[in-house]
Coordinates of C-alpha atoms in Angstrom, one line a residue:
M236 CA -56.4 25.9 -98.5
W237 CA -53.2 24.2 -97.5
T238 CA -49.9 25.2 -98.9
S239 CA -47.5 22.4 -99.6
S240 CA -44.9 21.3 -101.9
D241 CA -47.1 18.8 -103.5
M242 CA -44.7 16.0 -102.5
P243 CA -46.1 12.7 -101.3
I244 CA -45.6 12.2 -97.4
D245 CA -44.9 8.5 -96.4
G246 CA -45.9 7.5 -100.0
V247 CA -49.2 9.2 -99.6
E248 CA -50.5 12.1 -101.7
E249 CA -51.7 15.3 -100.0
R250 CA -55.3 14.9 -101.2
E251 CA -55.4 11.5 -99.8
I252 CA -54.1 12.7 -96.5
E253 CA -56.8 15.6 -96.6
A254 CA -59.7 13.1 -97.2
A255 CA -58.5 10.6 -94.6
L256 CA -58.4 13.6 -92.0
E257 CA -61.9 14.7 -93.0
S258 CA -63.2 11.2 -92.8
L259 CA -61.6 10.6 -89.3
L260 CA -62.9 13.8 -87.9
N261 CA -66.5 13.4 -89.3
A262 CA -66.7 9.8 -88.3
P263 CA -69.7 9.4 -85.7
R264 CA -67.9 6.5 -83.7
A265 CA -64.4 8.1 -83.8
R266 CA -63.9 8.7 -80.0
I267 CA -61.8 11.7 -80.2
S268 CA -62.6 14.8 -78.0
E269 CA -62.9 18.3 -79.5
R270 CA -59.5 19.2 -78.0
G271 CA -58.1 16.1 -79.7
R272 CA -59.7 17.1 -83.1
R273 CA -58.2 20.5 -83.1
F274 CA -54.8 18.9 -82.1
L275 CA -55.0 16.4 -84.8
R276 CA -56.1 18.9 -87.4
Y277 CA -53.2 21.3 -86.3
V278 CA -50.3 18.7 -86.8
V279 CA -51.7 17.3 -90.0
E280 CA -52.0 20.7 -91.5
K281 CA -48.6 21.8 -90.3
T282 CA -47.1 18.5 -91.7
I283 CA -48.7 18.8 -95.1
A284 CA -47.6 22.6 -95.4
G285 CA -44.0 21.4 -94.9
Q286 CA -43.8 22.8 -91.4
S287 CA -43.3 19.7 -89.5
V288 CA -40.2 21.2 -87.7
Q289 CA -42.7 23.6 -85.9
V290 CA -44.7 20.7 -84.6
K291 CA -43.6 20.7 -81.0
A292 CA -45.2 20.7 -77.6
Y293 CA -44.5 24.6 -77.2
T294 CA -46.3 25.6 -80.5
I295 CA -49.2 23.1 -80.0
A296 CA -49.7 24.3 -76.4
I297 CA -50.0 28.0 -77.8
D298 CA -51.6 27.5 -81.1
V299 CA -54.2 24.7 -80.2
F300 CA -54.8 25.1 -76.5
G301 CA -54.3 28.8 -76.0
R302 CA -51.4 28.7 -73.6
G303 CA -49.3 31.7 -73.0
V304 CA -46.0 32.5 -74.3
D305 CA -44.5 31.4 -70.9
F306 CA -45.7 27.8 -71.4
D307 CA -43.2 25.1 -70.0
P308 CA -43.9 21.5 -71.1
A309 CA -41.9 20.2 -68.0
K310 CA -44.4 21.8 -65.8
D311 CA -47.6 21.5 -67.9
A312 CA -48.3 18.4 -69.4
V313 CA -51.4 19.2 -71.5
V314 CA -49.8 18.3 -74.7
R315 CA -48.3 15.1 -73.6
N316 CA -51.8 14.0 -71.9
E317 CA -53.9 15.0 -75.0
A318 CA -51.5 13.1 -77.3
T319 CA -51.7 9.9 -75.3
R320 CA -55.5 10.2 -75.5
L321 CA -55.4 10.8 -79.2
R322 CA -53.1 7.7 -80.0
S323 CA -55.6 5.6 -78.0
A324 CA -58.6 6.8 -80.1
L325 CA -56.7 6.5 -83.3
A326 CA -55.6 3.0 -82.4
L327 CA -59.3 2.1 -81.7
Y328 CA -60.8 3.6 -84.6
Y329 CA -58.5 2.1 -87.3
A330 CA -58.9 -1.2 -85.6
V331 CA -62.9 -1.4 -85.8
D332 CA -64.9 1.5 -87.3
G333 CA -62.0 2.8 -89.6
A334 CA -60.7 -0.6 -90.6
A335 CA -61.9 -0.2 -94.3
E336 CA -60.0 3.3 -94.6
S337 CA -57.3 3.0 -97.3
V338 CA -55.3 5.7 -95.6
A339 CA -54.7 5.7 -91.8
I340 CA -53.2 8.6 -89.6
H341 CA -50.8 7.7 -86.9
L342 CA -49.3 9.8 -83.9
P343 CA -46.0 8.0 -83.2
I344 CA -44.9 7.8 -79.6
G345 CA -42.1 10.1 -78.8
G346 CA -43.1 13.0 -80.9
Y347 CA -46.2 15.0 -82.4
V348 CA -45.4 14.8 -86.2
P349 CA -48.1 12.5 -87.7
R350 CA -47.3 9.6 -90.1
F351 CA -49.5 8.3 -92.7
E352 CA -49.9 4.7 -93.9
R353 CA -51.5 3.4 -97.0
R354 CA -53.4 0.2 -96.1
Q355 CA -55.4 -2.5 -97.8
A356 CA -59.1 -2.0 -97.1
K357 CA -60.5 -4.6 -94.6
A358 CA -63.9 -5.9 -94.7
I359 CA -65.7 -5.5 -91.6
E360 CA -68.3 -8.0 -90.4
T361 CA -71.0 -6.9 -88.2
S362 CA -71.9 -8.9 -85.0
G363 CA -73.5 -8.0 -81.6
C364 CA -70.1 -7.9 -79.8
D365 CA -68.7 -4.5 -78.7
E366 CA -65.1 -5.9 -78.5
V367 CA -62.2 -4.3 -79.9
L368 CA -59.3 -6.8 -80.9
V369 CA -56.0 -5.0 -80.9
R370 CA -52.9 -6.7 -82.2
A371 CA -49.6 -6.1 -80.5
G372 CA -47.9 -3.0 -82.1
L373 CA -49.2 0.5 -83.1
Q374 CA -51.1 -0.5 -86.1
P375 CA -53.8 -2.8 -84.7
M376 CA -56.4 -4.6 -86.7
P377 CA -59.5 -6.4 -85.8
A378 CA -59.7 -10.1 -85.4
R379 CA -62.9 -10.0 -87.4
A380 CA -60.9 -8.8 -90.5
R381 CA -58.9 -12.0 -90.3
P382 CA -61.1 -15.1 -91.3
E383 CA -59.7 -18.5 -90.4
E384 CA -58.4 -20.0 -93.5
G385 CA -57.9 -23.5 -94.6
R386 CA -54.1 -23.5 -93.9
Q387 CA -53.9 -21.9 -90.5
G388 CA -50.7 -20.1 -89.8
P389 CA -49.4 -18.8 -86.3
E390 CA -52.0 -16.3 -86.1
H391 CA -54.6 -18.7 -84.9
K392 CA -52.4 -19.7 -81.9
I393 CA -51.3 -16.7 -80.7
P394 CA -53.1 -16.1 -77.2
I395 CA -55.9 -13.7 -76.7
I396 CA -56.3 -11.8 -73.5
V397 CA -60.0 -10.5 -72.9
V398 CA -60.0 -7.6 -70.5
R399 CA -63.2 -7.1 -68.7
P400 CA -64.7 -5.4 -65.6
A401 CA -64.8 -7.9 -62.6
A402 CA -68.2 -9.4 -61.9
G403 CA -70.0 -9.1 -58.7
K404 CA -68.2 -5.6 -58.2
E405 CA -69.8 -2.2 -58.0
L406 CA -67.9 -0.5 -60.5
G407 CA -66.7 3.0 -59.7
E408 CA -65.6 5.5 -62.4
A409 CA -62.0 4.3 -62.0
S410 CA -62.6 0.7 -63.4
P411 CA -63.4 1.5 -67.0
R412 CA -60.5 4.2 -67.0
L413 CA -58.0 1.5 -65.7
I414 CA -59.2 -1.2 -68.3
R415 CA -58.3 1.2 -71.0
S416 CA -54.9 1.8 -69.4
V417 CA -54.4 -1.8 -69.1
I418 CA -55.3 -2.5 -72.8
A419 CA -53.0 0.2 -74.0
A420 CA -50.0 -0.9 -71.9
L421 CA -50.8 -4.7 -73.2
V422 CA -50.9 -3.8 -76.9
P423 CA -47.2 -3.4 -77.7
Y424 CA -46.1 -6.7 -76.3
H425 CA -45.3 -9.3 -78.8
G426 CA -47.2 -12.5 -79.2
L427 CA -50.4 -11.2 -77.6
R428 CA -53.7 -10.0 -78.9
I429 CA -56.0 -7.9 -76.6
A430 CA -59.9 -7.6 -76.7
G431 CA -62.0 -5.6 -74.5
L432 CA -65.4 -6.6 -73.4
E433 CA -68.1 -4.2 -72.3
P434 CA -70.2 -4.9 -69.3
R435 CA -73.5 -7.2 -69.8
K436 CA -71.9 -8.5 -73.1
P437 CA -71.8 -12.3 -73.2
L438 CA -68.4 -13.6 -73.1
Q439 CA -69.0 -16.8 -74.9
E440 CA -70.2 -14.8 -77.9
L441 CA -66.8 -12.8 -78.0
V442 CA -64.8 -16.0 -77.7
A443 CA -66.7 -17.6 -80.6
S444 CA -66.0 -14.7 -82.7
L445 CA -62.4 -14.5 -81.8
R446 CA -61.6 -18.3 -82.0
P447 CA -64.1 -19.9 -84.4
S448 CA -61.7 -22.9 -85.0
G449 CA -61.3 -23.4 -81.2
A450 CA -57.5 -23.4 -81.5
G451 CA -55.2 -21.0 -79.4
S452 CA -55.5 -19.8 -75.9
I453 CA -58.0 -17.6 -74.5
Y454 CA -57.2 -15.7 -71.3
V455 CA -59.7 -13.5 -69.2
L456 CA -58.4 -10.6 -67.2
D457 CA -60.9 -9.3 -64.5
I458 CA -60.3 -5.9 -63.3
A459 CA -61.8 -4.1 -60.4
A460 CA -60.5 -0.4 -59.4
D461 CA -61.6 2.1 -56.9
V462 CA -60.0 5.3 -55.6
E463 CA -60.1 6.1 -51.9
E464 CA -58.3 9.2 -50.6
Q465 CA -56.1 9.8 -53.5
T466 CA -55.0 6.2 -53.6
L467 CA -55.9 4.0 -56.6
R468 CA -56.4 0.2 -55.6
C469 CA -56.8 -2.3 -58.3
Q470 CA -57.7 -6.1 -58.1
W471 CA -57.1 -8.3 -61.0
I472 CA -57.4 -11.8 -61.7
L473 CA -56.0 -13.7 -64.8
S474 CA -57.6 -17.1 -65.6
D475 CA -57.4 -19.7 -68.4
H476 CA -61.0 -19.5 -70.0
R477 CA -61.1 -23.0 -71.2
S478 CA -60.0 -24.8 -67.9
G479 CA -61.2 -22.0 -65.7
L480 CA -57.8 -22.3 -63.6
V481 CA -56.9 -19.0 -61.9
L482 CA -53.1 -18.2 -63.0
A483 CA -52.7 -15.1 -60.8
S484 CA -54.5 -12.8 -58.6
R485 CA -52.9 -9.7 -57.3
E486 CA -53.6 -6.2 -56.0
E487 CA -51.9 -2.9 -57.3
I488 CA -52.0 0.0 -55.0
E489 CA -50.5 3.3 -56.1
A490 CA -51.0 6.8 -54.2
T491 CA -51.3 9.9 -56.4
G492 CA -49.0 12.1 -54.5
A493 CA -47.9 14.8 -56.8
S494 CA -49.0 12.9 -59.7
S495 CA -52.2 13.3 -61.6
M496 CA -54.9 10.3 -61.4
M497 CA -54.2 9.7 -65.2
A498 CA -50.5 9.2 -64.5
V499 CA -51.2 6.8 -61.7
E500 CA -53.6 4.9 -63.7
K501 CA -51.1 4.7 -66.6
A502 CA -48.4 3.4 -64.1
V503 CA -50.8 0.7 -62.8
G504 CA -51.7 -0.2 -66.1
E505 CA -48.3 -0.7 -67.1
A506 CA -47.5 -2.7 -63.8
V507 CA -50.3 -5.2 -64.8
A508 CA -49.2 -5.5 -68.3
R509 CA -45.6 -6.3 -67.3
A510 CA -46.6 -9.0 -64.8
I511 CA -48.8 -10.4 -67.6
G512 CA -47.2 -9.9 -71.1
Q513 CA -43.3 -9.6 -70.5
R514 CA -40.9 -12.2 -71.6
W515 CA -40.8 -14.0 -68.2
G516 CA -44.5 -13.1 -67.6
I517 CA -47.6 -15.3 -66.6
I518 CA -48.9 -15.8 -70.2
N519 CA -45.4 -16.8 -71.7
V520 CA -44.9 -19.3 -68.9
S521 CA -48.4 -20.8 -69.6
E522 CA -47.9 -21.0 -73.1
R523 CA -44.6 -23.0 -72.9
K524 CA -46.6 -25.6 -70.8
L525 CA -49.3 -25.7 -73.2
H526 CA -47.0 -26.2 -76.1
P527 CA -44.3 -28.4 -74.9
N528 CA -42.9 -29.5 -78.3
K529 CA -41.0 -26.7 -79.9
H530 CA -41.0 -28.5 -83.2
Q531 CA -44.7 -28.7 -83.4
D532 CA -45.3 -25.6 -85.4
A533 CA -44.0 -21.9 -85.8
Y534 CA -45.7 -20.6 -82.8
S535 CA -44.7 -23.2 -80.4
C536 CA -41.1 -22.7 -81.7
V537 CA -41.2 -18.8 -81.1
V538 CA -42.6 -19.4 -77.5
H539 CA -39.6 -21.7 -76.8
A540 CA -37.0 -19.5 -78.5
V541 CA -38.2 -16.6 -76.1
A542 CA -37.6 -18.9 -73.0
Y543 CA -34.1 -19.8 -74.5
L544 CA -33.1 -16.1 -74.1
S545 CA -33.4 -16.4 -70.3
S546 CA -31.0 -19.4 -70.2
L547 CA -28.7 -19.3 -73.3
D548 CA -28.1 -22.9 -72.7
D549 CA -25.5 -24.3 -75.1
A550 CA -27.3 -27.7 -75.4
E551 CA -30.4 -25.7 -76.7
Q552 CA -28.8 -23.4 -79.4
K553 CA -28.6 -25.9 -82.2
D554 CA -32.3 -27.1 -81.5
I555 CA -33.8 -23.7 -81.3
R556 CA -31.9 -22.6 -84.5
K557 CA -33.4 -25.8 -86.3
C558 CA -37.1 -25.1 -85.3
L559 CA -36.8 -21.3 -86.2
E560 CA -35.3 -22.0 -89.6
A561 CA -38.3 -24.2 -90.2
A562 CA -40.5 -21.7 -88.9
V563 CA -39.5 -18.9 -91.4
R564 CA -39.8 -21.4 -94.3
E565 CA -43.4 -22.4 -93.3
E566 CA -44.4 -19.2 -92.2
P567 CA -42.4 -16.5 -94.0
H568 CA -44.5 -13.4 -92.8
Y569 CA -44.1 -14.3 -89.1
S570 CA -42.2 -11.4 -87.8
D571 CA -41.5 -12.9 -84.4
A572 CA -40.0 -15.9 -85.9
W573 CA -37.5 -13.7 -88.2
A574 CA -36.7 -11.6 -85.2
M575 CA -35.8 -14.5 -82.9
L576 CA -33.8 -16.2 -85.6
S577 CA -31.9 -13.0 -86.0
Y578 CA -30.9 -13.2 -82.3
I579 CA -29.9 -17.0 -82.9
Q580 CA -27.9 -16.1 -85.7
M581 CA -26.0 -13.4 -84.1
N582 CA -25.4 -15.7 -81.0
E583 CA -23.5 -18.0 -83.2
I584 CA -20.6 -15.6 -82.7
R585 CA -21.4 -14.2 -79.4
G586 CA -22.0 -17.7 -78.0
L587 CA -18.6 -18.9 -79.5
Y588 CA -20.4 -21.6 -81.7
A589 CA -19.1 -20.3 -85.1
Q590 CA -15.3 -19.5 -86.1
P591 CA -14.1 -15.9 -85.7
A592 CA -13.4 -15.7 -89.5
E593 CA -17.2 -16.3 -90.3
S594 CA -18.4 -13.4 -88.0
G595 CA -18.8 -10.7 -90.8
R596 CA -21.0 -13.0 -92.8
I597 CA -23.0 -14.4 -89.9
L598 CA -23.8 -11.0 -88.4
Q599 CA -24.7 -9.4 -91.8
E600 CA -27.2 -12.3 -92.3
A601 CA -28.4 -11.7 -88.8
L602 CA -29.0 -8.3 -89.6
G603 CA -31.0 -9.2 -92.8
M604 CA -33.3 -11.3 -90.6
A605 CA -33.9 -8.4 -88.2
D606 CA -34.6 -6.0 -90.9
E607 CA -37.1 -8.5 -92.4
A608 CA -38.8 -8.8 -89.1
I609 CA -39.1 -5.1 -89.1
R610 CA -40.4 -4.9 -92.6
L611 CA -43.3 -7.3 -91.6
A612 CA -43.9 -5.6 -88.5
P613 CA -42.7 -2.2 -88.4
H614 CA -44.0 -1.3 -84.9
S615 CA -42.7 -4.5 -83.4
A616 CA -40.6 -3.6 -80.1
L617 CA -39.1 -7.1 -80.3
A618 CA -38.0 -6.9 -83.9
H619 CA -36.4 -3.4 -83.2
S620 CA -34.8 -4.7 -80.1
M621 CA -33.3 -7.6 -82.0
R622 CA -32.0 -5.3 -84.6
S623 CA -30.4 -3.3 -82.0
T624 CA -28.8 -6.5 -80.6
V625 CA -27.2 -7.5 -83.8
L626 CA -25.9 -3.8 -84.6
F627 CA -24.3 -3.9 -81.1
A628 CA -22.5 -7.1 -81.9
M629 CA -21.2 -5.5 -85.3
A630 CA -20.0 -2.6 -83.3
K631 CA -22.4 0.0 -85.2
F632 CA -23.0 1.7 -82.0
E633 CA -24.8 4.6 -83.4
E634 CA -27.1 2.6 -85.1
F635 CA -27.4 0.1 -82.2
E636 CA -28.4 2.7 -79.7
K637 CA -31.0 4.4 -82.2
A638 CA -32.7 1.0 -82.6
G639 CA -32.5 0.1 -78.9
R640 CA -34.3 3.6 -78.0
R641 CA -36.9 2.9 -80.8
A642 CA -37.7 -0.4 -79.1
I643 CA -38.1 1.4 -75.7
A644 CA -40.4 4.0 -77.6
L645 CA -42.6 1.3 -79.0
N646 CA -43.1 -0.3 -75.6
P647 CA -42.5 2.3 -72.9
G648 CA -44.4 0.4 -70.4
S649 CA -41.9 -2.3 -70.2
G650 CA -38.6 -1.9 -68.7
E651 CA -37.1 -4.8 -70.5
H652 CA -35.8 -2.9 -73.5
Q653 CA -34.6 -0.1 -71.1
L654 CA -32.7 -2.8 -69.3
T655 CA -31.2 -4.2 -72.5
L656 CA -29.9 -0.9 -73.7
G657 CA -28.5 0.1 -70.2
N658 CA -26.6 -3.3 -70.1
R659 CA -24.9 -2.6 -73.3
L660 CA -24.1 1.2 -72.8
Y661 CA -22.6 0.0 -69.6
V662 CA -20.2 -2.5 -71.2
M663 CA -19.3 0.0 -73.8
G664 CA -17.7 2.1 -71.0
R665 CA -20.6 4.4 -70.4
Y666 CA -20.8 3.2 -67.1
E667 CA -22.9 5.9 -65.1
E668 CA -25.4 6.3 -68.0
G669 CA -25.9 2.5 -68.2
A670 CA -26.2 1.6 -64.6
E671 CA -28.8 4.4 -64.3
L672 CA -31.0 3.0 -67.1
V673 CA -30.7 -0.4 -65.4
R674 CA -31.4 1.0 -62.0
R675 CA -34.6 2.7 -63.4
A676 CA -35.7 -0.3 -65.3
N677 CA -35.4 -2.5 -62.1
A678 CA -37.4 0.1 -60.0
R679 CA -40.3 -0.9 -62.2
E680 CA -39.9 -4.6 -62.1
H681 CA -37.6 -7.6 -61.2
Y682 CA -36.8 -9.1 -64.6
H683 CA -34.5 -12.3 -65.2
P684 CA -31.9 -12.1 -62.6
A685 CA -28.9 -12.1 -65.0
M686 CA -30.2 -9.2 -67.0
S687 CA -31.4 -7.2 -64.0
Y688 CA -28.5 -7.7 -61.8
G689 CA -25.6 -8.3 -64.1
V690 CA -24.8 -4.5 -64.3
P691 CA -25.3 -3.9 -60.6
I692 CA -22.6 -6.9 -59.8
L693 CA -20.2 -5.6 -62.5
E694 CA -20.4 -2.1 -61.0
L695 CA -19.6 -3.3 -57.7
Y696 CA -16.7 -5.3 -59.0
R697 CA -15.5 -2.2 -61.0
Q698 CA -15.6 -0.1 -57.7
R699 CA -13.6 -3.0 -56.0
D700 CA -16.4 -3.8 -53.6
Y701 CA -15.9 -7.3 -54.1
E702 CA -17.6 -8.4 -51.0
G703 CA -20.9 -6.6 -52.0
A704 CA -20.6 -8.1 -55.6
L705 CA -20.4 -11.6 -54.0
R706 CA -23.3 -10.9 -51.6
M707 CA -25.5 -9.7 -54.4
A708 CA -24.6 -12.7 -56.7
S709 CA -25.0 -15.2 -54.2
N710 CA -28.4 -14.1 -53.3
L711 CA -29.6 -14.5 -56.8
S712 CA -31.3 -17.7 -58.4
I713 CA -29.5 -18.0 -61.8
D714 CA -29.7 -20.9 -64.0
E715 CA -26.5 -23.0 -63.4
R716 CA -26.1 -23.5 -67.2
Y717 CA -25.4 -19.6 -67.6
Y718 CA -21.6 -19.9 -67.9
F719 CA -21.1 -16.3 -67.9
M720 CA -22.1 -15.8 -64.3
H721 CA -19.6 -18.6 -63.3
V722 CA -16.8 -16.6 -64.9
L723 CA -17.6 -13.4 -63.0
L724 CA -18.2 -15.1 -59.7
A725 CA -14.6 -16.9 -60.0
A726 CA -13.1 -13.6 -60.5
I727 CA -14.9 -12.0 -57.8
C728 CA -13.9 -15.1 -55.5
G729 CA -10.4 -14.7 -56.7
Q730 CA -10.1 -11.0 -55.8
L731 CA -11.3 -12.1 -52.1
G732 CA -8.7 -14.9 -51.8
A733 CA -11.8 -17.4 -51.6
T734 CA -10.0 -20.0 -53.9
A735 CA -12.3 -22.8 -52.7
K736 CA -15.5 -21.1 -53.7
A737 CA -13.8 -19.8 -57.0
E738 CA -12.9 -23.6 -58.0
T739 CA -16.6 -24.5 -57.5
H740 CA -17.6 -22.0 -60.3
L741 CA -14.4 -22.8 -62.4
K742 CA -15.3 -26.5 -62.2
I743 CA -18.9 -25.8 -63.7
L744 CA -17.4 -23.3 -66.2
R745 CA -14.9 -26.0 -67.6
H746 CA -17.7 -28.5 -67.8
L747 CA -19.9 -26.0 -69.8
R748 CA -17.0 -24.6 -71.9
P749 CA -13.9 -27.0 -71.8
N750 CA -11.8 -24.4 -74.2
Y751 CA -12.7 -21.2 -72.1
A752 CA -9.2 -20.2 -71.3
T753 CA -8.5 -19.7 -74.9
E754 CA -11.9 -18.3 -75.8
F755 CA -12.1 -15.7 -72.9
Y756 CA -10.8 -12.7 -74.8
F757 CA -12.9 -13.5 -78.0
D758 CA -16.0 -13.5 -75.5
W759 CA -15.3 -10.4 -73.5
R760 CA -14.4 -8.4 -76.5
G761 CA -17.2 -9.7 -78.5
R762 CA -19.6 -8.5 -75.9
K763 CA -17.8 -5.1 -76.4
F764 CA -16.3 -5.0 -72.7
Q765 CA -13.5 -2.2 -72.3
E766 CA -10.0 -3.3 -72.2
D767 CA -9.3 -2.0 -68.8
Y768 CA -12.3 -3.9 -67.5
I769 CA -11.3 -7.0 -69.3
A770 CA -7.8 -6.8 -67.5
H771 CA -9.7 -6.3 -64.2
I772 CA -11.5 -9.5 -64.7
V773 CA -8.5 -11.3 -65.8
E774 CA -6.6 -10.1 -62.5
G775 CA -9.4 -11.9 -60.6
L776 CA -9.4 -15.1 -62.6
E777 CA -5.6 -15.4 -62.3
K778 CA -5.9 -15.0 -58.4
A779 CA -8.5 -17.8 -58.5
G780 CA -6.0 -20.0 -60.4
F781 CA -7.5 -19.8 -64.0
A782 CA -5.0 -18.5 -66.5
V783 CA -6.4 -17.3 -70.0
T784 CA -4.6 -16.7 -73.0
D785 CA -5.0 -13.8 -75.5
T786 CA -5.2 -15.5 -78.9
R787 CA -5.5 -12.0 -80.7
I788 CA -2.8 -11.5 -83.4
D789 CA -2.4 -7.7 -83.9
S790 CA -1.7 -6.7 -87.3

């Protein structure tokens, strides 16, 4: 008998949690190992008993896995590894066989205290397919529970990636494991659905069940993997199912070294997912080509809004805002549209499109939009990232950092959210910490140049290594419409006495932002740069022949 305070947890009664746990542990098709079952029962019982503070790696290792009192979680990853397997098993169970359960048990990333969710029961159809459709986020649901309705919303256009073993290959033990790692890494990316197809099952049958209306893209990801001399080799091909065109074909090679094979498979899975699912990844590029008109529908608008973040083109801001406002009116339950609109609303201030006197109202509205995105999709990394961005603009730094780290936890395989947080910590004056986060994100993948290399260039400038800063900036391919980089390059050239080069960038800046001389301080303070850093940039601009005016009136 469990002892508790009889208070609901996450709005779910104790008896309902007990029933959900027993149903899960007795489910014939719940793919949870015996160790995982002991783990889950332990953390649930501790939580119900009001002892969640004791649910830590150390106590789990001793009480569940029989480790000694000298257990060190930094040296022994038994708890982390089992938690990873358990999270995947729970996601798969509640996506298919447990889709009708009224209460679900989740194990959030970043901790071991379970959360409990009251759900609407979902009717499950039975077909011959052995697929699992997992929607982006930590609360997946099967596609079979979403019948195509008369009025189709954005759901029917969100691209689906079918992950399957490569044909014509002798599949070793590594291939199925790596496929699971890739699926797990792809799940948190916004705007994607992921389906796994078992060998010898017909693809056409799966496609027909996923896209009965024929609308929306289907991509096929073929994976083959093998291990030779402690080195994992993965070959993958991504193709458009309808056209048959191959969009990408790559090989990932990772040596185990001191790492376990599970850690290597996780790293390779995350690398594949980043190439395919990130904001500048293969799928998003393909979808923009397939949906060239942003005003066609809500989904097309969001696809183009995500692309807008890469350029922040002044000419696009108003049009993107218009289509997003239409999107949330037409599809009020579309979380991604609300998340993107919150950013566009915030950018009215940061991009100098609105009057400073309006900033309080505009930012508060932006925060409301981000909160709505999270209410609709609590486990969306995109929604939490956009909320973090708005909070940063509002100078609510403690809440900003919490939301930013939440976005990282929801999609740990992507360095994008880590990169965003690092950039903002840097401008706040936490230079070493911010630069290190950016360095670690860039070690995984090269993202948009302005995001990846903005802080390294700023840091070289701060260290007064102007030649190094110019060399790095000159080697980048950055959209000429990104005015901020022209400001930085003009300051760098000014410090070097290269006035002719500086004038080239100032000419572009004057074209993009005719009033920037009076907008400069509002812009850089709005970005939360420190006053000493701003003064350093002003020094470079003045040497380049560009005088700025501080219009702030101190009270």
